[in-house]
Coordinates of C-alpha atoms in Angstrom, one line a residue:
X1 CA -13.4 82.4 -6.0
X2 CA -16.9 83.2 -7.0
X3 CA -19.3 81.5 -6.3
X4 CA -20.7 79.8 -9.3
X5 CA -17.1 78.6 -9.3
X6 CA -17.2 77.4 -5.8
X7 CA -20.4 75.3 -7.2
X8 CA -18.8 74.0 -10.3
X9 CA -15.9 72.4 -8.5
X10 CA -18.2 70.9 -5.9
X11 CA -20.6 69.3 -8.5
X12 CA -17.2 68.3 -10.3
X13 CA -16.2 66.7 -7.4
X14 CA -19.1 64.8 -6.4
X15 CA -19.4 63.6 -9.6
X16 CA -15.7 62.1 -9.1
X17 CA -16.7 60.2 -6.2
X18 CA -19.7 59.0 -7.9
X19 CA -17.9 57.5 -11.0
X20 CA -15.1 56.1 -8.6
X21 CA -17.8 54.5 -6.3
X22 CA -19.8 53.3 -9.3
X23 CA -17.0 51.3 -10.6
X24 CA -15.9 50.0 -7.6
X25 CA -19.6 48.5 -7.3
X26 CA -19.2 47.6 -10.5
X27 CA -16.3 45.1 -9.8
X28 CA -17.2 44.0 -6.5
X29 CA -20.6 42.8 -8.2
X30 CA -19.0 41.1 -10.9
X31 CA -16.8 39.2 -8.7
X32 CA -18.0 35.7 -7.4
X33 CA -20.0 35.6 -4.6
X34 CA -17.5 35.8 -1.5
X35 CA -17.5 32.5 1.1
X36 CA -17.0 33.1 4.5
X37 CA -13.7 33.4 5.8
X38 CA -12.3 30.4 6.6
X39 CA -14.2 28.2 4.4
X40 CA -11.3 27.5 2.0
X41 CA -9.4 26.0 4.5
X42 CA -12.0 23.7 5.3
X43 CA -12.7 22.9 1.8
X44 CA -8.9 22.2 1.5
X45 CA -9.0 19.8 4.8
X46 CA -12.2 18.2 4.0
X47 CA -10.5 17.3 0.6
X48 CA -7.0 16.3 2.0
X49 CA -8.9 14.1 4.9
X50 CA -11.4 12.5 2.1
X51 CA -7.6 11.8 0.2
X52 CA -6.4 10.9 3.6
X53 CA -9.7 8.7 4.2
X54 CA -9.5 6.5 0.4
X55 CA -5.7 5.8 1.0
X56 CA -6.0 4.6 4.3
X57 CA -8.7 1.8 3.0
X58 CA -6.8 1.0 0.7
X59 CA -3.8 -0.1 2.7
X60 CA -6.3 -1.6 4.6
X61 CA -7.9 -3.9 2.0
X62 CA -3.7 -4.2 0.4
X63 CA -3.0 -5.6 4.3
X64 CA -6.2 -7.7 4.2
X65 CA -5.3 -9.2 1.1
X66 CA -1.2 -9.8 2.1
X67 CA -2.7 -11.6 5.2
X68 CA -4.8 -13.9 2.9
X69 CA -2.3 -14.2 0.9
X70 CA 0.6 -15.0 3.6
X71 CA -2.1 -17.8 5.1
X72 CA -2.3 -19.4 1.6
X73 CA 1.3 -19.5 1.7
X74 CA 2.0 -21.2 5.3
X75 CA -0.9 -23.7 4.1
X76 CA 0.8 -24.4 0.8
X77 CA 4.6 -24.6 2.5
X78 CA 3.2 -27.1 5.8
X79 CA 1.4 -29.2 2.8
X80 CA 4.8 -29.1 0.7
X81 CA 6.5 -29.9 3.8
X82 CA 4.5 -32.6 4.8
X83 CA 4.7 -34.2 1.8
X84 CA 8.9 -33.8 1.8
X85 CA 8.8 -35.5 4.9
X86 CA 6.5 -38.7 3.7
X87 CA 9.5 -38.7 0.7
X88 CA 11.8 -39.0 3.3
X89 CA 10.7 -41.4 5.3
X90 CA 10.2 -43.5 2.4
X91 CA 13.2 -43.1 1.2
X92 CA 14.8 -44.4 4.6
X93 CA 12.4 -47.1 4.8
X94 CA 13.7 -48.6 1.1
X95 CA 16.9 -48.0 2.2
X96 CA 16.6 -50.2 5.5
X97 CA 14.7 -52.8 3.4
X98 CA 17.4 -52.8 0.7
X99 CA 20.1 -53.3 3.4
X100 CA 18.1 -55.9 5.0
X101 CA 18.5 -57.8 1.9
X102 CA 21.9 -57.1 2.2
X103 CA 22.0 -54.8 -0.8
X104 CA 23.5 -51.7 -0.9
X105 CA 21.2 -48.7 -1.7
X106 CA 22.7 -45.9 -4.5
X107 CA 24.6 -42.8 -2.9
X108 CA 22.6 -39.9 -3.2
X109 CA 23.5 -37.8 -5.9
X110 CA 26.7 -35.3 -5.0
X111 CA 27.2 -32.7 -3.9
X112 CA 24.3 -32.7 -1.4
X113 CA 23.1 -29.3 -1.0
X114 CA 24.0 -27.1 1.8
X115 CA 20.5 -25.7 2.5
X116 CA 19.1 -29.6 1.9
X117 CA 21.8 -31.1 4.4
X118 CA 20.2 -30.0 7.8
X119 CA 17.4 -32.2 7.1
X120 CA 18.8 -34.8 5.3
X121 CA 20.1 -36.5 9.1
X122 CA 21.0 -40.1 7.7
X123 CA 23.3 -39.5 4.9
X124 CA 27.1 -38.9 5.6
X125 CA 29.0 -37.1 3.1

């Protein structure tokens, strides 16, 4: 090979590597600036412990709220039973006055119920 050969290849060549290296600078720089390795994963826990973090309040303020709500209930059912009890104890009291007078008091009404007859002690059936 002559020389001037030997030279055209060569320039040939470099020029190659220039165009290749060209256009990989050219698509490394239009790519989006790199983050460090790594800090996808922490983006992805710091999300799924922020998801983690808003679903855990609010069970918390859905407990909060059931408590409430299962106070206002024992309140409401004492009251209600309370108040069945003062029915009751009226009841018996007419009754004993009405057999006092030697009346007879109506039968309760039939079939008593059975979820009603543990606390109804006085009436046989």
């Amino acid at each position: 090979m002559r020389p001037e050969m030997l030279t055209a290849v060569s320039a040939l060549a470099v020029a190659v590597v220039t165009a290749a290296g060209g256009t990989v600078t050219t698509v490394i720089g239009r790519r989006q600036p790199r983050r460090p390795r790594g800090a996808e994963r922490r983006d992805d826990f710091t999300a799924v412990t922020d998801k983690l973090g808003e679903h855990i309040a609010r069970l918390e303020r859905e407990a909060e709220q059931d408590r409430q709500q299962a106070e206002h209930d024992r309140a409401r059912i004492g009251a209600q039973d309370f108040a069945l009890r003062y029915i009751a104890a009226w009841a018996r009291s007419l009754v004993t006055y009405m057999r006092e007078q030697r009346l007879e008091p109506p039968p309760p009404p039939q079939p008593i119920p059975d979820e009603v007859r543990p606390y109804l002690h006085d009436i046989s059936s």
